[in-house]
Amino acid sequence: MTKLSALPLFALAAAALAAPLAAQAPAPRLSITSIDQLAQPLPYPYDEQADAKAAVAHAKAQAKREHKKLLIDLGGNWCGDCRVLAGILDLPELKPYLARHFVVVKVDIGRYDKNGDIAGRYGIAKLQGVPAILAVDPVHDTLLNNGRLFALTDARHMNPQALADWLAQWA
């Protein structure tokens, strides 16, 4: 192969590597810059009586059918960071974006004594904090954000835009 014929192959390989980055849908710009601007009171997002396994199975089937990613939000209503995350997810700029790219299911983990098997299904033996977000490819039922599940456990000290941008990595 000559140098001239290798050039188009190099360009093709570079384009293929860049494609996943170009395909990423950037998060919308949020109108708030601080969590202090979130509507009060913050939501209690987790249904403590829900059948979590059924909810996750339903959400996974929907995500597969709609060609979206699945976001499993593991947390508890007692958790301030979980409630802040819920408030940010409900922002008018972010909610439609999430609906376009994800099916979101919220799973109550109690006081780390409920629904641990849902995280276990994806290789997480023990939750290291909440909220824990599992970004899942519903077709292959694989975890997309392994090693970065607990990035939002300090949501109340995060910039809302940074949080939205973190979620956009999986869109």
PDB file of C-alpha atoms in Angstrom:
ATOM      1  CA  MET A   1       0.000   0.000   0.000  1.00  0.00           C
ATOM      2  CA  THR A   2       1.400   3.398  -0.951  1.00  0.00           C
ATOM      3  CA  LYS A   3       1.253   6.471   1.192  1.00  0.00           C
ATOM      4  CA  LEU A   4      -1.354   7.964  -1.117  1.00  0.00           C
ATOM      5  CA  SER A   5      -3.755   5.038  -0.794  1.00  0.00           C
ATOM      6  CA  ALA A   6      -3.284   4.901   2.983  1.00  0.00           C
ATOM      7  CA  LEU A   7      -4.491   8.493   3.328  1.00  0.00           C
ATOM      8  CA  PRO A   8      -8.164   7.758   2.548  1.00  0.00           C
ATOM      9  CA  LEU A   9      -8.064   4.797   4.951  1.00  0.00           C
ATOM     10  CA  PHE A  10      -6.677   7.028   7.689  1.00  0.00           C
ATOM     11  CA  ALA A  11      -9.404   9.603   7.064  1.00  0.00           C
ATOM     12  CA  LEU A  12     -12.050   6.874   7.153  1.00  0.00           C
ATOM     13  CA  ALA A  13     -10.691   5.484  10.437  1.00  0.00           C
ATOM     14  CA  ALA A  14     -10.564   8.965  11.990  1.00  0.00           C
ATOM     15  CA  ALA A  15     -14.158   9.606  10.948  1.00  0.00           C
ATOM     16  CA  ALA A  16     -15.282   6.274  12.422  1.00  0.00           C
ATOM     17  CA  LEU A  17     -13.597   7.064  15.745  1.00  0.00           C
ATOM     18  CA  ALA A  18     -15.128  10.528  15.857  1.00  0.00           C
ATOM     19  CA  ALA A  19     -18.638   9.306  14.972  1.00  0.00           C
ATOM     20  CA  PRO A  20     -19.652   8.338  18.514  1.00  0.00           C
ATOM     21  CA  LEU A  21     -18.585  11.762  19.779  1.00  0.00           C
ATOM     22  CA  ALA A  22     -20.451  13.549  17.017  1.00  0.00           C
ATOM     23  CA  ALA A  23     -23.546  11.427  17.637  1.00  0.00           C
ATOM     24  CA  GLN A  24     -23.694  12.460  21.281  1.00  0.00           C
ATOM     25  CA  ALA A  25     -26.610  14.795  21.874  1.00  0.00           C
ATOM     26  CA  PRO A  26     -25.377  17.715  23.989  1.00  0.00           C
ATOM     27  CA  ALA A  27     -27.460  18.653  26.993  1.00  0.00           C
ATOM     28  CA  PRO A  28     -29.633  21.728  26.673  1.00  0.00           C
ATOM     29  CA  ARG A  29     -28.471  24.914  28.363  1.00  0.00           C
ATOM     30  CA  LEU A  30     -30.201  25.246  31.711  1.00  0.00           C
ATOM     31  CA  SER A  31     -31.664  28.533  32.902  1.00  0.00           C
ATOM     32  CA  ILE A  32     -30.475  28.014  36.480  1.00  0.00           C
ATOM     33  CA  THR A  33     -26.886  28.130  37.625  1.00  0.00           C
ATOM     34  CA  SER A  34     -27.334  26.988  41.212  1.00  0.00           C
ATOM     35  CA  ILE A  35     -29.440  24.420  43.014  1.00  0.00           C
ATOM     36  CA  ASP A  36     -30.667  27.264  45.225  1.00  0.00           C
ATOM     37  CA  GLN A  37     -32.807  28.252  42.231  1.00  0.00           C
ATOM     38  CA  LEU A  38     -34.701  24.925  42.143  1.00  0.00           C
ATOM     39  CA  ALA A  39     -38.410  24.988  42.925  1.00  0.00           C
ATOM     40  CA  GLN A  40     -39.129  24.281  46.582  1.00  0.00           C
ATOM     41  CA  PRO A  41     -39.984  21.992  48.189  1.00  0.00           C
ATOM     42  CA  LEU A  42     -37.784  19.500  46.391  1.00  0.00           C
ATOM     43  CA  PRO A  43     -39.647  16.413  45.144  1.00  0.00           C
ATOM     44  CA  TYR A  44     -39.809  13.064  46.900  1.00  0.00           C
ATOM     45  CA  PRO A  45     -39.128  11.089  43.721  1.00  0.00           C
ATOM     46  CA  TYR A  46     -39.114   7.468  44.880  1.00  0.00           C
ATOM     47  CA  ASP A  47     -42.250   5.371  45.289  1.00  0.00           C
ATOM     48  CA  GLU A  48     -41.452   3.353  48.381  1.00  0.00           C
ATOM     49  CA  GLN A  49     -44.327   0.927  47.681  1.00  0.00           C
ATOM     50  CA  ALA A  50     -43.499   0.285  44.000  1.00  0.00           C
ATOM     51  CA  ASP A  51     -42.599  -3.132  42.648  1.00  0.00           C
ATOM     52  CA  ALA A  52     -39.122  -2.077  41.521  1.00  0.00           C
ATOM     53  CA  LYS A  53     -38.383  -5.221  39.500  1.00  0.00           C
ATOM     54  CA  ALA A  54     -41.607  -4.816  37.523  1.00  0.00           C
ATOM     55  CA  ALA A  55     -40.965  -1.086  37.019  1.00  0.00           C
ATOM     56  CA  VAL A  56     -37.438  -1.727  35.709  1.00  0.00           C
ATOM     57  CA  ALA A  57     -38.635  -4.543  33.417  1.00  0.00           C
ATOM     58  CA  HIS A  58     -41.388  -2.296  32.035  1.00  0.00           C
ATOM     59  CA  ALA A  59     -38.985   0.632  31.527  1.00  0.00           C
ATOM     60  CA  LYS A  60     -36.397  -1.624  29.859  1.00  0.00           C
ATOM     61  CA  ALA A  61     -38.999  -2.978  27.424  1.00  0.00           C
ATOM     62  CA  GLN A  62     -40.160   0.558  26.642  1.00  0.00           C
ATOM     63  CA  ALA A  63     -36.587   1.781  26.093  1.00  0.00           C
ATOM     64  CA  LYS A  64     -35.910  -1.129  23.763  1.00  0.00           C
ATOM     65  CA  ARG A  65     -39.125  -0.531  21.826  1.00  0.00           C
ATOM     66  CA  GLU A  66     -38.453   3.213  21.513  1.00  0.00           C
ATOM     67  CA  HIS A  67     -34.715   2.840  20.735  1.00  0.00           C
ATOM     68  CA  LYS A  68     -33.696   4.824  23.814  1.00  0.00           C
ATOM     69  CA  LYS A  69     -31.264   4.268  26.658  1.00  0.00           C
ATOM     70  CA  LEU A  70     -32.502   3.210  30.075  1.00  0.00           C
ATOM     71  CA  LEU A  71     -31.598   5.303  33.121  1.00  0.00           C
ATOM     72  CA  ILE A  72     -32.128   3.566  36.446  1.00  0.00           C
ATOM     73  CA  ASP A  73     -32.063   6.125  39.250  1.00  0.00           C
ATOM     74  CA  LEU A  74     -31.353   4.348  42.549  1.00  0.00           C
ATOM     75  CA  GLY A  75     -31.970   6.406  45.659  1.00  0.00           C
ATOM     76  CA  GLY A  76     -34.153   7.243  48.609  1.00  0.00           C
ATOM     77  CA  ASN A  77     -36.477  10.074  49.615  1.00  0.00           C
ATOM     78  CA  TRP A  78     -34.372  10.610  52.756  1.00  0.00           C
ATOM     79  CA  CYS A  79     -31.397  11.570  50.534  1.00  0.00           C
ATOM     80  CA  GLY A  80     -30.961  15.294  49.883  1.00  0.00           C
ATOM     81  CA  ASP A  81     -28.753  14.669  46.848  1.00  0.00           C
ATOM     82  CA  CYS A  82     -31.426  12.366  45.369  1.00  0.00           C
ATOM     83  CA  ARG A  83     -34.054  15.056  45.809  1.00  0.00           C
ATOM     84  CA  VAL A  84     -31.788  17.687  44.211  1.00  0.00           C
ATOM     85  CA  LEU A  85     -31.193  15.369  41.261  1.00  0.00           C
ATOM     86  CA  ALA A  86     -34.963  14.882  40.914  1.00  0.00           C
ATOM     87  CA  GLY A  87     -35.462  18.657  40.937  1.00  0.00           C
ATOM     88  CA  ILE A  88     -32.903  19.095  38.165  1.00  0.00           C
ATOM     89  CA  LEU A  89     -34.366  16.245  36.097  1.00  0.00           C
ATOM     90  CA  ASP A  90     -37.745  18.024  36.314  1.00  0.00           C
ATOM     91  CA  LEU A  91     -36.437  21.319  34.899  1.00  0.00           C
ATOM     92  CA  PRO A  92     -38.458  22.423  31.847  1.00  0.00           C
ATOM     93  CA  GLU A  93     -35.323  22.585  29.683  1.00  0.00           C
ATOM     94  CA  LEU A  94     -34.056  19.142  30.672  1.00  0.00           C
ATOM     95  CA  LYS A  95     -37.222  17.058  30.950  1.00  0.00           C
ATOM     96  CA  PRO A  96     -38.005  16.950  27.174  1.00  0.00           C
ATOM     97  CA  TYR A  97     -34.349  16.193  26.392  1.00  0.00           C
ATOM     98  CA  LEU A  98     -34.384  13.250  28.789  1.00  0.00           C
ATOM     99  CA  ALA A  99     -37.671  12.006  27.314  1.00  0.00           C
ATOM    100  CA  ARG A 100     -36.162  12.070  23.798  1.00  0.00           C
ATOM    101  CA  HIS A 101     -33.103  10.029  24.755  1.00  0.00           C
ATOM    102  CA  PHE A 102     -33.980   7.952  27.811  1.00  0.00           C
ATOM    103  CA  VAL A 103     -36.599   6.025  29.660  1.00  0.00           C
ATOM    104  CA  VAL A 104     -36.040   6.916  33.304  1.00  0.00           C
ATOM    105  CA  VAL A 105     -37.085   4.641  36.148  1.00  0.00           C
ATOM    106  CA  LYS A 106     -36.666   5.582  39.796  1.00  0.00           C
ATOM    107  CA  VAL A 107     -35.952   2.784  42.272  1.00  0.00           C
ATOM    108  CA  ASP A 108     -36.250   3.197  46.019  1.00  0.00           C
ATOM    109  CA  ILE A 109     -33.353   1.520  47.814  1.00  0.00           C
ATOM    110  CA  GLY A 110     -34.766   2.105  51.294  1.00  0.00           C
ATOM    111  CA  ARG A 111     -31.880   2.576  53.705  1.00  0.00           C
ATOM    112  CA  TYR A 112     -29.678   0.425  51.471  1.00  0.00           C
ATOM    113  CA  ASP A 113     -31.860  -2.538  52.412  1.00  0.00           C
ATOM    114  CA  LYS A 114     -34.188  -2.729  49.372  1.00  0.00           C
ATOM    115  CA  ASN A 115     -33.803  -3.550  45.692  1.00  0.00           C
ATOM    116  CA  GLY A 116     -30.049  -4.136  45.837  1.00  0.00           C
ATOM    117  CA  ASP A 117     -30.522  -6.988  43.401  1.00  0.00           C
ATOM    118  CA  ILE A 118     -31.342  -4.474  40.655  1.00  0.00           C
ATOM    119  CA  ALA A 119     -27.843  -2.983  40.928  1.00  0.00           C
ATOM    120  CA  GLY A 120     -26.476  -6.507  41.401  1.00  0.00           C
ATOM    121  CA  ARG A 121     -27.879  -7.468  37.985  1.00  0.00           C
ATOM    122  CA  TYR A 122     -25.329  -5.074  36.489  1.00  0.00           C
ATOM    123  CA  GLY A 123     -22.378  -6.235  38.585  1.00  0.00           C
ATOM    124  CA  ILE A 124     -22.679  -3.762  41.461  1.00  0.00           C
ATOM    125  CA  ALA A 125     -22.294  -5.772  44.643  1.00  0.00           C
ATOM    126  CA  LYS A 126     -22.876  -2.823  46.963  1.00  0.00           C
ATOM    127  CA  LEU A 127     -24.021   0.746  46.438  1.00  0.00           C
ATOM    128  CA  GLN A 128     -21.345   3.218  47.512  1.00  0.00           C
ATOM    129  CA  GLY A 129     -23.772   6.100  47.725  1.00  0.00           C
ATOM    130  CA  VAL A 130     -26.900   7.550  46.206  1.00  0.00           C
ATOM    131  CA  PRO A 131     -28.142   8.742  43.905  1.00  0.00           C
ATOM    132  CA  ALA A 132     -26.599   6.053  41.748  1.00  0.00           C
ATOM    133  CA  ILE A 133     -27.452   6.282  38.079  1.00  0.00           C
ATOM    134  CA  LEU A 134     -27.222   3.180  35.912  1.00  0.00           C
ATOM    135  CA  ALA A 135     -27.122   4.021  32.205  1.00  0.00           C
ATOM    136  CA  VAL A 136     -28.138   0.829  30.424  1.00  0.00           C
ATOM    137  CA  ASP A 137     -28.185  -0.299  26.815  1.00  0.00           C
ATOM    138  CA  PRO A 138     -31.566  -2.065  26.875  1.00  0.00           C
ATOM    139  CA  VAL A 139     -30.892  -4.146  23.746  1.00  0.00           C
ATOM    140  CA  HIS A 140     -27.813  -5.870  25.164  1.00  0.00           C
ATOM    141  CA  ASP A 141     -28.821  -5.242  28.806  1.00  0.00           C
ATOM    142  CA  THR A 142     -25.359  -3.888  29.552  1.00  0.00           C
ATOM    143  CA  LEU A 143     -24.186  -1.090  31.794  1.00  0.00           C
ATOM    144  CA  LEU A 144     -22.793   1.855  29.825  1.00  0.00           C
ATOM    145  CA  ASN A 145     -21.373   3.888  32.693  1.00  0.00           C
ATOM    146  CA  ASN A 146     -19.525   1.237  34.661  1.00  0.00           C
ATOM    147  CA  GLY A 147     -17.059   2.893  37.027  1.00  0.00           C
ATOM    148  CA  ARG A 148     -19.022   6.168  36.979  1.00  0.00           C
ATOM    149  CA  LEU A 149     -22.211   5.159  38.766  1.00  0.00           C
ATOM    150  CA  PHE A 150     -21.702   7.332  41.813  1.00  0.00           C
ATOM    151  CA  ALA A 151     -20.698  10.621  40.165  1.00  0.00           C
ATOM    152  CA  LEU A 152     -23.898  12.318  41.324  1.00  0.00           C
ATOM    153  CA  THR A 153     -23.767  11.330  44.998  1.00  0.00           C
ATOM    154  CA  ASP A 154     -22.840  14.935  45.762  1.00  0.00           C
ATOM    155  CA  ALA A 155     -25.546  16.451  43.528  1.00  0.00           C
ATOM    156  CA  ARG A 156     -26.405  19.177  46.013  1.00  0.00           C
ATOM    157  CA  HIS A 157     -22.933  20.675  45.533  1.00  0.00           C
ATOM    158  CA  MET A 158     -22.871  20.331  41.758  1.00  0.00           C
ATOM    159  CA  ASN A 159     -23.555  22.912  39.131  1.00  0.00           C
ATOM    160  CA  PRO A 160     -26.908  21.974  37.511  1.00  0.00           C
ATOM    161  CA  GLN A 161     -25.430  22.341  34.007  1.00  0.00           C
ATOM    162  CA  ALA A 162     -22.544  20.008  34.893  1.00  0.00           C
ATOM    163  CA  LEU A 163     -25.083  17.466  36.084  1.00  0.00           C
ATOM    164  CA  ALA A 164     -27.065  17.758  32.826  1.00  0.00           C
ATOM    165  CA  ASP A 165     -23.847  17.442  30.819  1.00  0.00           C
ATOM    166  CA  TRP A 166     -22.906  14.307  32.774  1.00  0.00           C
ATOM    167  CA  LEU A 167     -26.242  12.722  31.867  1.00  0.00           C
ATOM    168  CA  ALA A 168     -25.795  13.695  28.209  1.00  0.00           C
ATOM    169  CA  GLN A 169     -22.738  11.427  27.951  1.00  0.00           C
ATOM    170  CA  TRP A 170     -25.094   8.471  27.723  1.00  0.00           C
ATOM    171  CA  ALA A 171     -27.636   9.938  25.275  1.00  0.00           C
TER     172      ALA A 171
END
